[in-house]
Tab-separated table of C-alpha atoms in Angstrom:
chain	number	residue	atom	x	y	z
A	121	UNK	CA	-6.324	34.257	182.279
A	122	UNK	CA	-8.541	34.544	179.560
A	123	UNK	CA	-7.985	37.106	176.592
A	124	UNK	CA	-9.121	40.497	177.975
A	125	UNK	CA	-5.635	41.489	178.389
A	126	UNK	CA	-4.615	40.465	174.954
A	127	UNK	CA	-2.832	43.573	172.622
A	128	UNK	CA	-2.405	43.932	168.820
A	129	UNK	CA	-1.384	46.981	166.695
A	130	UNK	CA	-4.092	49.436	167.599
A	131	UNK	CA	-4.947	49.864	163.575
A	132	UNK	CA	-5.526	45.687	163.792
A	133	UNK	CA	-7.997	44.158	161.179
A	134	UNK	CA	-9.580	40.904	162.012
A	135	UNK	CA	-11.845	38.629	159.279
A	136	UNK	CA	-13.898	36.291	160.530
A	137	UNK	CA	-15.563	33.834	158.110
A	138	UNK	CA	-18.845	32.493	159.693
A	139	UNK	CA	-19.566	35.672	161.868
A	140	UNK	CA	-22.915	35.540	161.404
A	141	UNK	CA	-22.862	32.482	163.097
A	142	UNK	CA	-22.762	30.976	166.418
A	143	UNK	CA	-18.763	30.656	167.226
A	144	UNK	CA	-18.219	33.255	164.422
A	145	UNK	CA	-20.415	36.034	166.172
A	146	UNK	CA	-18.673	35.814	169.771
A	147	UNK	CA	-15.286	36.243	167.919
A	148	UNK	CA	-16.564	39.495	166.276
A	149	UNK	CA	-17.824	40.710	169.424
A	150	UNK	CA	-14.920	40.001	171.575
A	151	UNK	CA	-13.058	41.807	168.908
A	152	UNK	CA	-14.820	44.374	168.953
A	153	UNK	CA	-14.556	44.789	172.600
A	154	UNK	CA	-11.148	44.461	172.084
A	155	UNK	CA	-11.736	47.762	170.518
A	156	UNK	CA	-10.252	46.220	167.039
A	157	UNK	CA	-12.073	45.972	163.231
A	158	UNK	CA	-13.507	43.150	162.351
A	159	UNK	CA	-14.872	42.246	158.618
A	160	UNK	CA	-17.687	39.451	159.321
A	161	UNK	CA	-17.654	37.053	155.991
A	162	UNK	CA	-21.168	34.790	155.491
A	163	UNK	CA	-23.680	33.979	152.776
A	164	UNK	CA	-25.931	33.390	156.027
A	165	UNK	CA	-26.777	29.845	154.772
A	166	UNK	CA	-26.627	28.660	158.699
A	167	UNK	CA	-25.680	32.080	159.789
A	168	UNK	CA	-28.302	34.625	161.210
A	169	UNK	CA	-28.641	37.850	159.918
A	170	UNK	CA	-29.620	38.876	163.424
A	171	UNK	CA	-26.318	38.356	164.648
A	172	UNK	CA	-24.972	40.617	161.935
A	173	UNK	CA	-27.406	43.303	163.000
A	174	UNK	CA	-26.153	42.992	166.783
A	175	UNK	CA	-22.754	44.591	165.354
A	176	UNK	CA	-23.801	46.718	162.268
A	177	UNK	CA	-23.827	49.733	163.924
A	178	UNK	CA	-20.414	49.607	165.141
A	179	UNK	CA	-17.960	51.514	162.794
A	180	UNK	CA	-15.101	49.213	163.457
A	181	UNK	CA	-17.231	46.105	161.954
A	182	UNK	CA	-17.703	45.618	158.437
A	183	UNK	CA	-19.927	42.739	156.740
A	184	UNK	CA	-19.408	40.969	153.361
A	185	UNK	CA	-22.221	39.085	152.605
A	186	UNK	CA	-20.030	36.270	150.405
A	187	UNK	CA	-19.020	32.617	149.847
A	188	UNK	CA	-15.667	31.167	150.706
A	189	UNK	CA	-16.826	28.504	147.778
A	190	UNK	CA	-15.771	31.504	145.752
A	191	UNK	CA	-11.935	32.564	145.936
A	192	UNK	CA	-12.946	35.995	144.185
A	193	UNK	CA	-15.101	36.518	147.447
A	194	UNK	CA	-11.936	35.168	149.866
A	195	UNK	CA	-9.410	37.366	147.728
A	196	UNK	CA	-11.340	40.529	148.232
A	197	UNK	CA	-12.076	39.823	152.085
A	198	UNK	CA	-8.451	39.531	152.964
A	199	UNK	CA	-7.418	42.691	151.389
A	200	UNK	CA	-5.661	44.722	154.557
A	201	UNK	CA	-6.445	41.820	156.582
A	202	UNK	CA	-4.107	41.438	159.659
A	203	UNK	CA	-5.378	37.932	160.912
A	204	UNK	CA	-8.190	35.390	159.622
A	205	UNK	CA	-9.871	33.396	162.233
A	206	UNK	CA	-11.896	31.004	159.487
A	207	UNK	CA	-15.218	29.786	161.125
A	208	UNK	CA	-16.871	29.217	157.949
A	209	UNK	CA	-18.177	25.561	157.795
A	210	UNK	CA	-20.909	23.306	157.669
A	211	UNK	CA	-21.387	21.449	160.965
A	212	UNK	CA	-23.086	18.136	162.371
A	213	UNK	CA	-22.024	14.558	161.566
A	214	UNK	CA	-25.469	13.119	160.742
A	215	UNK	CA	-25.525	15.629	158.085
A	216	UNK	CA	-22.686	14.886	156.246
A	217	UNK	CA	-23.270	11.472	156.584
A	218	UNK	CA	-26.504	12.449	153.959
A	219	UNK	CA	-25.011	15.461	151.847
A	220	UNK	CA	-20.691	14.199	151.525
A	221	UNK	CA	-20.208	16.476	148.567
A	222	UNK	CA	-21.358	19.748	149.901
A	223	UNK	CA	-19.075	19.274	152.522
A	224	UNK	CA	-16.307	18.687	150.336
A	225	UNK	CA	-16.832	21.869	148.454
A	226	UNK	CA	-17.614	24.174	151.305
A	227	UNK	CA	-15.627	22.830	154.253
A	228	UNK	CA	-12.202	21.792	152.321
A	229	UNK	CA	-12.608	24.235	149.066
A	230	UNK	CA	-14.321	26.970	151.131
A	231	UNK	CA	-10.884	26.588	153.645
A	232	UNK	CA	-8.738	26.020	151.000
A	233	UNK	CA	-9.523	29.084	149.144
A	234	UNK	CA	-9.508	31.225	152.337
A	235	UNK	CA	-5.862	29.663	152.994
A	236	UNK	CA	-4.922	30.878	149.526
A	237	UNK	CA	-6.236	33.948	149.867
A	238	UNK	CA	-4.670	34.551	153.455
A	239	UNK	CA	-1.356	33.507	151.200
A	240	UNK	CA	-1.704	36.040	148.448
A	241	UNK	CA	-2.863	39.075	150.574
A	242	UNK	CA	0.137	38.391	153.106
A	243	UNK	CA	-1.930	37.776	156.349
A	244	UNK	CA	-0.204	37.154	159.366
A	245	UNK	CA	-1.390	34.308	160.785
A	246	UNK	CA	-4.382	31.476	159.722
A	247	UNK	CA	-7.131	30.294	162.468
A	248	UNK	CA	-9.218	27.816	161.465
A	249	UNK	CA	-11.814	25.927	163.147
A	250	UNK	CA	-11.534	22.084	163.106
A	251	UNK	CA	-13.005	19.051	165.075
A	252	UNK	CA	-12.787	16.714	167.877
A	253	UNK	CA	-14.397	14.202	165.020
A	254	UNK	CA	-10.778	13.639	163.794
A	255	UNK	CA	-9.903	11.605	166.546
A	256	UNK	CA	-12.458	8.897	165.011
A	257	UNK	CA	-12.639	5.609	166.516
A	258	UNK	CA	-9.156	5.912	168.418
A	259	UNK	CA	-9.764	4.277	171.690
A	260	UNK	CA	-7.904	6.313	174.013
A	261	UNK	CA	-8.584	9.028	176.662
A	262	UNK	CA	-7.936	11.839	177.078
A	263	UNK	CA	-7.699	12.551	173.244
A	264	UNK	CA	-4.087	13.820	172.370
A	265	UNK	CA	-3.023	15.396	169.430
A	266	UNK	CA	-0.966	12.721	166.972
A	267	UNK	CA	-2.992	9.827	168.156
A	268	UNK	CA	-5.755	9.683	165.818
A	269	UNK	CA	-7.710	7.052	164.786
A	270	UNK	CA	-9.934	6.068	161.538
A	271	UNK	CA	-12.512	8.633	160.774
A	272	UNK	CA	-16.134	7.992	160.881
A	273	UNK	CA	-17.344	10.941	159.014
A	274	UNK	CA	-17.700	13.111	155.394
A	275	UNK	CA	-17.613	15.733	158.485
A	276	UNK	CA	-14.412	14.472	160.316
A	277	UNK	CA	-12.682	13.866	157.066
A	278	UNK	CA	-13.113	17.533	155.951
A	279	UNK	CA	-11.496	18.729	159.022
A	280	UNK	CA	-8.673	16.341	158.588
A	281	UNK	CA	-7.495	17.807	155.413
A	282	UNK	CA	-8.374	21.124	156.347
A	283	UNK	CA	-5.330	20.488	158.822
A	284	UNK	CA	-3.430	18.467	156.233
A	285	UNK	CA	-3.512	21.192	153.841
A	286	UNK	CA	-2.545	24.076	157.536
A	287	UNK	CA	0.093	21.501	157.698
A	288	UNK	CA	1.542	22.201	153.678
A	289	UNK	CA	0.958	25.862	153.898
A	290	UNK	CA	3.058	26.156	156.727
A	291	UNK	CA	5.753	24.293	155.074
A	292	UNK	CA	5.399	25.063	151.217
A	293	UNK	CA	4.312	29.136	151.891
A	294	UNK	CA	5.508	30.572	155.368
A	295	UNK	CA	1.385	30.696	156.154
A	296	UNK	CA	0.785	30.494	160.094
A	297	UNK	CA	-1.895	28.087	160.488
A	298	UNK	CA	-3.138	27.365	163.276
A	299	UNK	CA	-6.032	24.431	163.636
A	300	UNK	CA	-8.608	24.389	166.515
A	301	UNK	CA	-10.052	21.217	167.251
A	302	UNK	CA	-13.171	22.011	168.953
A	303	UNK	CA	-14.704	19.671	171.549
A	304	UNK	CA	-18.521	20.441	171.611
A	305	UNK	CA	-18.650	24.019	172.186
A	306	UNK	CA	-21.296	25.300	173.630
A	307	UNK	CA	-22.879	28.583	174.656
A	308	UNK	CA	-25.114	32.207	173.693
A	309	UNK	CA	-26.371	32.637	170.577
A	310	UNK	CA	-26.002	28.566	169.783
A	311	UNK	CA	-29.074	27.759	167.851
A	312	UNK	CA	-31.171	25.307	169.202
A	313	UNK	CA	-33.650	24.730	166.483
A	314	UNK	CA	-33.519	22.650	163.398
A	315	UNK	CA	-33.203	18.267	163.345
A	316	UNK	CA	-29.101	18.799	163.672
A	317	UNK	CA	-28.901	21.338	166.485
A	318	UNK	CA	-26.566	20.794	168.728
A	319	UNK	CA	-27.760	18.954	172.198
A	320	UNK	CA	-27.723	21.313	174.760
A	321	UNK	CA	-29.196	23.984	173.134
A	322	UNK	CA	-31.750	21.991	171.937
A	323	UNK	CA	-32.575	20.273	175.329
A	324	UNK	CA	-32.630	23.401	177.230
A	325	UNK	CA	-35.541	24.674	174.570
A	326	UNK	CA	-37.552	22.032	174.852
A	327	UNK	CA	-37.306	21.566	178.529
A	328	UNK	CA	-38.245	25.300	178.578
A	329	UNK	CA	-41.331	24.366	176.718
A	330	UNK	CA	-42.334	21.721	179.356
A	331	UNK	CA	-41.568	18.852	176.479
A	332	UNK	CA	-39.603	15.731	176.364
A	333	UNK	CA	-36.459	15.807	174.471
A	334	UNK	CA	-35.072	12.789	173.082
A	335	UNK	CA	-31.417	11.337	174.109
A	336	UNK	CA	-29.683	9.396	171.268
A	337	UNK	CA	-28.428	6.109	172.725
A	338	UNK	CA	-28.362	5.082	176.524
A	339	UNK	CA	-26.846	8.902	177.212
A	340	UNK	CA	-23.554	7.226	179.031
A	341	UNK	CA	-21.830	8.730	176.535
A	342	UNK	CA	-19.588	11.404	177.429
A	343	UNK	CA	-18.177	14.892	176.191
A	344	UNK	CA	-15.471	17.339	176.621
A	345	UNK	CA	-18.169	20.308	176.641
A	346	UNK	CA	-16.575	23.813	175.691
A	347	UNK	CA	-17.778	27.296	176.930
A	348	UNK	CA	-17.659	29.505	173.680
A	349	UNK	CA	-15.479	32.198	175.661
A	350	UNK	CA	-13.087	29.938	175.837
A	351	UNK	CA	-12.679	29.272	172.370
A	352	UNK	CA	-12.806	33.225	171.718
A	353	UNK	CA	-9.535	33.038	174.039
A	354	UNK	CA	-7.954	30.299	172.306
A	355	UNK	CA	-8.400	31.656	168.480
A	356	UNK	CA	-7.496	35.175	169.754
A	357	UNK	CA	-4.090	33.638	171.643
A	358	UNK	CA	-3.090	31.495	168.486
A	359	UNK	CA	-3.165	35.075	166.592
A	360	UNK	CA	-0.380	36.051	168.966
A	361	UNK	CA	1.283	32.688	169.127
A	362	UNK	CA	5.039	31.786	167.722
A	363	UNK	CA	6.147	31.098	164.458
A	364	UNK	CA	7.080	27.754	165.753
A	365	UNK	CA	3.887	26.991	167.032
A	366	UNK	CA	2.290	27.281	163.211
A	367	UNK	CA	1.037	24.582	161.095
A	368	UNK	CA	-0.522	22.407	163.746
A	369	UNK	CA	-3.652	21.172	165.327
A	370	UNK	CA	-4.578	22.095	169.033
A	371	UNK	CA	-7.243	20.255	170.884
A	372	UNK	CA	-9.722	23.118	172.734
A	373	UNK	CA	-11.813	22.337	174.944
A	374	UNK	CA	-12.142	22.790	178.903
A	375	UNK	CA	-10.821	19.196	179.995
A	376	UNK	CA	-13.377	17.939	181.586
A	377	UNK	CA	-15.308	14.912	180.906
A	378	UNK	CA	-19.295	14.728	181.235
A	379	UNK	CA	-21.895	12.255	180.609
A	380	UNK	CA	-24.610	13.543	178.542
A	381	UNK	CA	-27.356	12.009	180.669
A	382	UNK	CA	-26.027	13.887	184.293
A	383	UNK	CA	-26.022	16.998	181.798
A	384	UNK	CA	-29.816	16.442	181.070
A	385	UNK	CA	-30.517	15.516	185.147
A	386	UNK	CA	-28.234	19.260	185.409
A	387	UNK	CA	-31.083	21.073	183.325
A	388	UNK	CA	-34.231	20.034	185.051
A	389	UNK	CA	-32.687	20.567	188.465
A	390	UNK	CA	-31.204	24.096	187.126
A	391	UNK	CA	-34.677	25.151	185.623
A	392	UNK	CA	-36.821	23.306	188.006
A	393	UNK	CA	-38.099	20.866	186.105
A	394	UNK	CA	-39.249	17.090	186.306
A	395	UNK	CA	-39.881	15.421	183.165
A	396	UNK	CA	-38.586	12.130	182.251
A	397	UNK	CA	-36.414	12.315	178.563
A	398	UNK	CA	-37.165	9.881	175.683
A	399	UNK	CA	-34.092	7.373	174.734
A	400	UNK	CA	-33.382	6.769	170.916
A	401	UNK	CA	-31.092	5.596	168.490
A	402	UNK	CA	-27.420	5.941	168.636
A	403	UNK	CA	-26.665	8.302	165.619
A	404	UNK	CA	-24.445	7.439	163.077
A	405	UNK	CA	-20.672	8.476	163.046
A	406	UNK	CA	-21.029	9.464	166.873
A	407	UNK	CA	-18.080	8.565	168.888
A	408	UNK	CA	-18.750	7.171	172.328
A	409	UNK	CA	-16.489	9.123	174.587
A	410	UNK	CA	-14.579	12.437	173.767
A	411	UNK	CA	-12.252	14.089	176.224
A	412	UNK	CA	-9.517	16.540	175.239
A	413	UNK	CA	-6.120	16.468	176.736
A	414	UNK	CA	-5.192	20.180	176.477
A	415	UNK	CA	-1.528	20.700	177.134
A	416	UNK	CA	-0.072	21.403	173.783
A	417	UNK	CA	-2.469	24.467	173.244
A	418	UNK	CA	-0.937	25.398	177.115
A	419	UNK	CA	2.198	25.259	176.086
A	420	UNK	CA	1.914	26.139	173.020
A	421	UNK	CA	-0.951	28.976	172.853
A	422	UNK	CA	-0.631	30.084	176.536
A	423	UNK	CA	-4.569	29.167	176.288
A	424	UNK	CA	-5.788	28.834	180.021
A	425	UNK	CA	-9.506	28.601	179.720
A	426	UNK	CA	-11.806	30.186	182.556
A	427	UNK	CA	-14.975	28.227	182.227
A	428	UNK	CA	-15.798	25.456	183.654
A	429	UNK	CA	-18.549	23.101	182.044
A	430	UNK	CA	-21.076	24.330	185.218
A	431	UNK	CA	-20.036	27.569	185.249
A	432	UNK	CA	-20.797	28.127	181.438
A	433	UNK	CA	-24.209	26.194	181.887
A	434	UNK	CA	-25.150	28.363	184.012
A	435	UNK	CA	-24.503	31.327	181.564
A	436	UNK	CA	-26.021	29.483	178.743
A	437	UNK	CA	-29.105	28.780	180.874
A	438	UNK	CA	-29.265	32.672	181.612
A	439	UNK	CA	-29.089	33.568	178.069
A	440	UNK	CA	-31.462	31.283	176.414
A	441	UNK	CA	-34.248	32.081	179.121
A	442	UNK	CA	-33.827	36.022	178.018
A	443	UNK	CA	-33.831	34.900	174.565
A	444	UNK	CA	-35.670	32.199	173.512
């Protein structure tokens, strides 16, 4: 259970692209607990610079303030790298629904020049972060890996060849890439400000605040929601997992199934409050329902995640009221 356990070469060097960020900086600190290095790569565009400074003190971390848009940047990263767990992205639908060419260059150049780079400096294996988005408008649950449907995104489309080109690396170069398709992953250090921040974050700030948030749609629709330790466990586990097991896509998430409007009634009663939520349009390139079927990564990635959806609500809750 989990990834405490987990062993590498004791002189192991991680690089995590996007550790200034939210997923990013729970990698580098499980890492570090690991008692591993860990080289943190971000031009803090959505990253925080006070989740660099959490670490900076540590002499087994190392940060590179840098671009994966620039493969000089990537190349120089990777030297004596062991593994890459590549975070670095831009996030939210609605957003690349209004800016489709900067995702292009950051999310499939960014990844393809971190691939190359991972390539040329002989790194062991390839993590990269992906989506539940690819599953598009595919009908079925639970979501399983080959069943895809069309895409509804700029956002899910970048993730899509970021796998397509995991998939050609493994084959053309010997790369082990491993793709993590991330069901809504929540958790500490998630930022909750900002018109694209992620829902539960954002509705547990504003709650705190005694104010109204606003649910897009009728909130029936549901989500696979992801504690972020259990995506720590299921990058980490990847690093160790088979040769065989390379150049595919895994769905992670908890299995579980929740209805966004239960989750809101799960706040107030959690933080004691009683205020009824606005309702407002259904965004654009949202999917209705999104659960993950999460065998393959079982099988596959021995990944056996701990937290349940309540259980990592609760820690969420506890964090954000010591932080916000």
């Amino acid at each position: 259970m989990g990834y405490s356990n987990l062993k590498f070469d004791k002189d192991t060097v991680f690089l995590v692209t996007g550790g200034a960020g939210f997923i990013g900086s729970n990698l580098c600190e499980a890492i570090l607990k690991l008692g591993y290095k860990v080289k943190c790569l971000d031009n803090l565009s959505t990253g925080k610079q006070e989740n660099v400074d959490l670490f900076i003190s540590n002499p087994n971390y190392t940060f590179i303030k840098g671009d994966i848009t620039n493969l000089d940047t990537c190349m120089e990263a990777c030297k004596g790298v062991d593994y890459v767990l590549n975070q670095a992205a831009w996030g939210s639908v609605p957003r690349s629904i209004e800016m489709p060419l900067y995702y292009e260059e950051v999310n499939i150049r960014g990844t393809l020049n971190m691939m190359e780079a991972a390539r040329q400096n002989g790194v062991k294996k390839f993590v990269y972060a992906s989506s539940s988005s690819v599953y598009g408008d595919h009908p079925v649950l639970p979501k399983v890996e080959g069943q895809e449907g069309n895409l509804l995104s700029p956002y899910a489309l970048t993730k899509r060849v970021d796998e397509e080109y995991g998939k050609l690396y493994y084959k053309l170069y010997g790369l082990d890439t491993y793709g993590m398709r991330y069901f809504n992953v929540f958790g500490k250090r998630q930022d909750p400000n900002g018109a694209y921040a992620a829902v539960i974050p954002k509705f547990l700030k504003q709650l705190m605040a005694d104010e109204a948030p606003t649910i897009n749609g009728d909130g029936k629709q549901s989500r696979d929601f992801t504690y972020v330790e259990n995506v720590v466990e299921a990058n980490l586990k990847a690093c160790l997992a088979p040769h065989e097991a390379g150049g595919q896509a895994f769905n992670i998430a908890y299995g579980g199934r929740e209805y966004l409007i239960d989750i809101y009634h799960d706040m107030c009663n959690t933080l004691g409050k009683d205020i009824e939520p606005n309702f407002g349009p259904d965004r654009a390139g949202d999917i209705k329902h999104s659960n993950a079927d999460i065998t393959k990564a079982k099988t596959l990635l021995g990944y056996d995640p701990d937290y349940d959806f309540k259980t990592g609500l609760q820690l969420a809750i506890e964090w954000y009221k010591e932080n916000l």
